[in-house]
Amino acid sequence: MINSNGFRKWYPICLNKEQNEILLQIYNVDFVIVCVGRFSGLPNIPEFPPKKGPEAFDSKVIHSMEYAAMDHKQAAEFVKGKRVIVVGFQKSALDIAMECSAANGKENPCTVLYRRAHWNVPDYLPWGFSLAHMYLSRFSELMVHKPGEGLLLSLLATILAPLRYAYSKFVESDIKKKLRLEKHGMVPTHSFLKEISSCLISTVPEKFYDKVENGEIKLKKAPSFSFCNNGILVEGETSPIEADLVILATGFKGEKMLKHIFMSQTFQDYITGSPDAALPLYRECIQPRIPKLAVIGFSESISNIFTSEMRCRWVAELLDGTFKLPSIKDMEKNIKEWDEYLKQYSGGYYRRKCIGALHIWYNDQLCKDMAWKPRRKKGFFAELFEPYGPMDYVSN
């Protein structure tokens, strides 16, 4: 835990097994870097009305975190012969459904319960075009209104709006065709740009929809559901989906985990911010009113490892005195600009903190802070049209 006296004490707590007592260790520090991420530790369990949650189910309910902790053999034996319902439609849910189908086939098909469809991409199929060139270049970012942009960039984003729309429709058409989404009733109602701006894109396992077609996996849309003694009851239906095991691939409560490292309620309120805004972190690292704390790994991007390393470099340069943080007012202004961007392009997922569609623009800000040159390519056309990735930032 961290106390409220300006980050001078860090409290790890451990249990002395021999004496059966809790030991408290105190470390004096000048700066704290929190690297807890957001996809581990505290599972997100949906809330249910009384007597309609997992406690009403006569069989077992686990979170995907528990399933992931098993080795492959254990997991296969755990689901073997069971009627399994997987709740969710992101990467973990799709992978678990595939493993369940491999263990049980058509005899006990796995049901995937999802709230809404997503533009997941088939990375095992030839695209015929480069998704990176379309969405991870400076030219692609010119089509999007950016936090803190000037008048010229704002005009360009407005003028290029039809091209932005065409990009999205082209990619959507290709995904629909390759995955046969219309046949399965899985065409999302939102745009591909919103998907990438929310960092909700994941890859579809090979032959996933083949297994849907042959009956090994069943897809069931459920905006709302509850538990009953023998399975799950989808809102509006009278008969439950019977099951022996329910696996909740419903993500993690990263914000809550971050919040509860603090003893101070004031600091807890600072780090979580307003309910109608994304987590208030300057450069996705620093809470302006807790400047002696850096958070690494919370905000997402096209590659979380790559992005986290850039932030680690930024924090290292900050601690080395290469630059100083702006005033609280200026940092909060920048955070508000990013929040407005997220609300414009990611819809209801703005609290996820994603820089997926503006990773170059974001890295430019980090580079300028660290006195690195932001433009990393050789030549005008390479700079404008080639995608940016980790190798572009190997050196300063």
JSON list of N, CA and C in Angstrom, two decimals, residues 85-118:
[
{"chain": "A", "resi": 85, "resn": "ILE", "atom": "N", "xyz": [-20.10, -23.26, -21.47]},
{"chain": "A", "resi": 85, "resn": "ILE", "atom": "CA", "xyz": [-20.49, -21.94, -21.98]},
{"chain": "A", "resi": 85, "resn": "ILE", "atom": "C", "xyz": [-19.33, -20.99, -21.70]},
{"chain": "A", "resi": 86, "resn": "VAL", "atom": "N", "xyz": [-18.85, -20.32, -22.75]},
{"chain": "A", "resi": 86, "resn": "VAL", "atom": "CA", "xyz": [-17.82, -19.30, -22.61]},
{"chain": "A", "resi": 86, "resn": "VAL", "atom": "C", "xyz": [-18.48, -17.94, -22.80]},
{"chain": "A", "resi": 87, "resn": "VAL", "atom": "N", "xyz": [-18.33, -17.06, -21.82]},
{"chain": "A", "resi": 87, "resn": "VAL", "atom": "CA", "xyz": [-18.93, -15.73, -21.89]},
{"chain": "A", "resi": 87, "resn": "VAL", "atom": "C", "xyz": [-17.87, -14.73, -22.33]},
{"chain": "A", "resi": 88, "resn": "GLY", "atom": "N", "xyz": [-18.09, -14.10, -23.48]},
{"chain": "A", "resi": 88, "resn": "GLY", "atom": "CA", "xyz": [-17.14, -13.12, -24.00]},
{"chain": "A", "resi": 88, "resn": "GLY", "atom": "C", "xyz": [-16.84, -13.38, -25.46]},
{"chain": "A", "resi": 89, "resn": "PHE", "atom": "N", "xyz": [-16.23, -12.38, -26.14]},
{"chain": "A", "resi": 89, "resn": "PHE", "atom": "CA", "xyz": [-15.92, -12.55, -27.55]},
{"chain": "A", "resi": 89, "resn": "PHE", "atom": "C", "xyz": [-14.61, -11.87, -27.93]},
{"chain": "A", "resi": 90, "resn": "GLN", "atom": "N", "xyz": [-13.70, -11.79, -26.95]},
{"chain": "A", "resi": 90, "resn": "GLN", "atom": "CA", "xyz": [-12.36, -11.31, -27.26]},
{"chain": "A", "resi": 90, "resn": "GLN", "atom": "C", "xyz": [-11.41, -12.50, -27.37]},
{"chain": "A", "resi": 91, "resn": "LYS", "atom": "N", "xyz": [-10.11, -12.24, -27.45]},
{"chain": "A", "resi": 91, "resn": "LYS", "atom": "CA", "xyz": [-9.13, -13.27, -27.76]},
{"chain": "A", "resi": 91, "resn": "LYS", "atom": "C", "xyz": [-9.21, -14.46, -26.81]},
{"chain": "A", "resi": 92, "resn": "SER", "atom": "N", "xyz": [-9.29, -14.22, -25.51]},
{"chain": "A", "resi": 92, "resn": "SER", "atom": "CA", "xyz": [-9.34, -15.33, -24.55]},
{"chain": "A", "resi": 92, "resn": "SER", "atom": "C", "xyz": [-10.55, -16.21, -24.77]},
{"chain": "A", "resi": 93, "resn": "ALA", "atom": "N", "xyz": [-11.71, -15.58, -24.99]},
{"chain": "A", "resi": 93, "resn": "ALA", "atom": "CA", "xyz": [-12.95, -16.33, -25.19]},
{"chain": "A", "resi": 93, "resn": "ALA", "atom": "C", "xyz": [-12.86, -17.21, -26.43]},
{"chain": "A", "resi": 94, "resn": "LEU", "atom": "N", "xyz": [-12.34, -16.66, -27.52]},
{"chain": "A", "resi": 94, "resn": "LEU", "atom": "CA", "xyz": [-12.25, -17.42, -28.76]},
{"chain": "A", "resi": 94, "resn": "LEU", "atom": "C", "xyz": [-11.27, -18.58, -28.64]},
{"chain": "A", "resi": 95, "resn": "ASP", "atom": "N", "xyz": [-10.14, -18.35, -27.99]},
{"chain": "A", "resi": 95, "resn": "ASP", "atom": "CA", "xyz": [-9.16, -19.42, -27.81]},
{"chain": "A", "resi": 95, "resn": "ASP", "atom": "C", "xyz": [-9.71, -20.54, -26.92]},
{"chain": "A", "resi": 96, "resn": "ILE", "atom": "N", "xyz": [-10.39, -20.17, -25.84]},
{"chain": "A", "resi": 96, "resn": "ILE", "atom": "CA", "xyz": [-10.95, -21.18, -24.95]},
{"chain": "A", "resi": 96, "resn": "ILE", "atom": "C", "xyz": [-12.02, -22.00, -25.67]},
{"chain": "A", "resi": 97, "resn": "ALA", "atom": "N", "xyz": [-12.85, -21.33, -26.47]},
{"chain": "A", "resi": 97, "resn": "ALA", "atom": "CA", "xyz": [-13.89, -22.03, -27.22]},
{"chain": "A", "resi": 97, "resn": "ALA", "atom": "C", "xyz": [-13.27, -23.04, -28.18]},
{"chain": "A", "resi": 98, "resn": "MET", "atom": "N", "xyz": [-12.17, -22.67, -28.81]},
{"chain": "A", "resi": 98, "resn": "MET", "atom": "CA", "xyz": [-11.49, -23.60, -29.72]},
{"chain": "A", "resi": 98, "resn": "MET", "atom": "C", "xyz": [-10.95, -24.81, -28.96]},
{"chain": "A", "resi": 99, "resn": "GLU", "atom": "N", "xyz": [-10.41, -24.59, -27.79]},
{"chain": "A", "resi": 99, "resn": "GLU", "atom": "CA", "xyz": [-9.88, -25.71, -27.00]},
{"chain": "A", "resi": 99, "resn": "GLU", "atom": "C", "xyz": [-10.99, -26.63, -26.52]},
{"chain": "A", "resi": 100, "resn": "CYS", "atom": "N", "xyz": [-12.12, -26.04, -26.15]},
{"chain": "A", "resi": 100, "resn": "CYS", "atom": "CA", "xyz": [-13.27, -26.84, -25.72]},
{"chain": "A", "resi": 100, "resn": "CYS", "atom": "C", "xyz": [-13.80, -27.67, -26.89]},
{"chain": "A", "resi": 101, "resn": "SER", "atom": "N", "xyz": [-13.85, -27.08, -28.08]},
{"chain": "A", "resi": 101, "resn": "SER", "atom": "CA", "xyz": [-14.34, -27.82, -29.24]},
{"chain": "A", "resi": 101, "resn": "SER", "atom": "C", "xyz": [-13.40, -28.96, -29.61]},
{"chain": "A", "resi": 102, "resn": "ALA", "atom": "N", "xyz": [-12.09, -28.74, -29.42]},
{"chain": "A", "resi": 102, "resn": "ALA", "atom": "CA", "xyz": [-11.12, -29.80, -29.70]},
{"chain": "A", "resi": 102, "resn": "ALA", "atom": "C", "xyz": [-11.29, -30.96, -28.73]},
{"chain": "A", "resi": 103, "resn": "ALA", "atom": "N", "xyz": [-11.67, -30.65, -27.49]},
{"chain": "A", "resi": 103, "resn": "ALA", "atom": "CA", "xyz": [-11.83, -31.70, -26.47]},
{"chain": "A", "resi": 103, "resn": "ALA", "atom": "C", "xyz": [-13.15, -32.43, -26.59]},
{"chain": "A", "resi": 104, "resn": "ASN", "atom": "N", "xyz": [-14.21, -31.74, -27.06]},
{"chain": "A", "resi": 104, "resn": "ASN", "atom": "CA", "xyz": [-15.55, -32.32, -27.02]},
{"chain": "A", "resi": 104, "resn": "ASN", "atom": "C", "xyz": [-16.25, -32.49, -28.36]},
{"chain": "A", "resi": 105, "resn": "GLY", "atom": "N", "xyz": [-15.78, -31.81, -29.39]},
{"chain": "A", "resi": 105, "resn": "GLY", "atom": "CA", "xyz": [-16.39, -31.96, -30.71]},
{"chain": "A", "resi": 105, "resn": "GLY", "atom": "C", "xyz": [-17.87, -31.64, -30.73]},
{"chain": "A", "resi": 106, "resn": "LYS", "atom": "N", "xyz": [-18.61, -32.33, -31.59]},
{"chain": "A", "resi": 106, "resn": "LYS", "atom": "CA", "xyz": [-20.05, -32.08, -31.74]},
{"chain": "A", "resi": 106, "resn": "LYS", "atom": "C", "xyz": [-20.86, -32.68, -30.59]},
{"chain": "A", "resi": 107, "resn": "GLU", "atom": "N", "xyz": [-20.29, -33.65, -29.90]},
{"chain": "A", "resi": 107, "resn": "GLU", "atom": "CA", "xyz": [-21.01, -34.32, -28.83]},
{"chain": "A", "resi": 107, "resn": "GLU", "atom": "C", "xyz": [-21.43, -33.36, -27.73]},
{"chain": "A", "resi": 108, "resn": "ASN", "atom": "N", "xyz": [-20.51, -32.47, -27.36]},
{"chain": "A", "resi": 108, "resn": "ASN", "atom": "CA", "xyz": [-20.80, -31.44, -26.36]},
{"chain": "A", "resi": 108, "resn": "ASN", "atom": "C", "xyz": [-20.31, -30.10, -26.91]},
{"chain": "A", "resi": 109, "resn": "PRO", "atom": "N", "xyz": [-21.05, -29.50, -27.82]},
{"chain": "A", "resi": 109, "resn": "PRO", "atom": "CA", "xyz": [-20.59, -28.24, -28.43]},
{"chain": "A", "resi": 109, "resn": "PRO", "atom": "C", "xyz": [-20.43, -27.13, -27.39]},
{"chain": "A", "resi": 110, "resn": "CYS", "atom": "N", "xyz": [-19.43, -26.30, -27.62]},
{"chain": "A", "resi": 110, "resn": "CYS", "atom": "CA", "xyz": [-19.18, -25.16, -26.74]},
{"chain": "A", "resi": 110, "resn": "CYS", "atom": "C", "xyz": [-20.04, -23.98, -27.20]},
{"chain": "A", "resi": 111, "resn": "THR", "atom": "N", "xyz": [-20.72, -23.35, -26.26]},
{"chain": "A", "resi": 111, "resn": "THR", "atom": "CA", "xyz": [-21.53, -22.17, -26.57]},
{"chain": "A", "resi": 111, "resn": "THR", "atom": "C", "xyz": [-20.77, -20.91, -26.19]},
{"chain": "A", "resi": 112, "resn": "VAL", "atom": "N", "xyz": [-20.64, -20.00, -27.14]},
{"chain": "A", "resi": 112, "resn": "VAL", "atom": "CA", "xyz": [-19.99, -18.71, -26.88]},
{"chain": "A", "resi": 112, "resn": "VAL", "atom": "C", "xyz": [-21.09, -17.66, -26.73]},
{"chain": "A", "resi": 113, "resn": "LEU", "atom": "N", "xyz": [-21.20, -17.11, -25.54]},
{"chain": "A", "resi": 113, "resn": "LEU", "atom": "CA", "xyz": [-22.21, -16.11, -25.24]},
{"chain": "A", "resi": 113, "resn": "LEU", "atom": "C", "xyz": [-21.57, -14.73, -25.38]},
{"chain": "A", "resi": 114, "resn": "TYR", "atom": "N", "xyz": [-22.09, -13.90, -26.26]},
{"chain": "A", "resi": 114, "resn": "TYR", "atom": "CA", "xyz": [-21.47, -12.59, -26.49]},
{"chain": "A", "resi": 114, "resn": "TYR", "atom": "C", "xyz": [-22.52, -11.48, -26.45]},
{"chain": "A", "resi": 115, "resn": "ARG", "atom": "N", "xyz": [-22.06, -10.31, -26.06]},
{"chain": "A", "resi": 115, "resn": "ARG", "atom": "CA", "xyz": [-22.97, -9.16, -25.99]},
{"chain": "A", "resi": 115, "resn": "ARG", "atom": "C", "xyz": [-23.05, -8.43, -27.31]},
{"chain": "A", "resi": 116, "resn": "ARG", "atom": "N", "xyz": [-21.90, -8.28, -27.97]},
{"chain": "A", "resi": 116, "resn": "ARG", "atom": "CA", "xyz": [-21.89, -7.63, -29.29]},
{"chain": "A", "resi": 116, "resn": "ARG", "atom": "C", "xyz": [-20.77, -8.21, -30.13]},
{"chain": "A", "resi": 117, "resn": "ALA", "atom": "N", "xyz": [-20.96, -8.20, -31.44]},
{"chain": "A", "resi": 117, "resn": "ALA", "atom": "CA", "xyz": [-19.94, -8.71, -32.36]},
{"chain": "A", "resi": 117, "resn": "ALA", "atom": "C", "xyz": [-18.82, -7.69, -32.52]},
{"chain": "A", "resi": 118, "resn": "HIS", "atom": "N", "xyz": [-17.63, -8.18, -32.88]},
{"chain": "A", "resi": 118, "resn": "HIS", "atom": "CA", "xyz": [-16.47, -7.31, -33.07]},
{"chain": "A", "resi": 118, "resn": "HIS", "atom": "C", "xyz": [-15.79, -7.61, -34.40]}
]
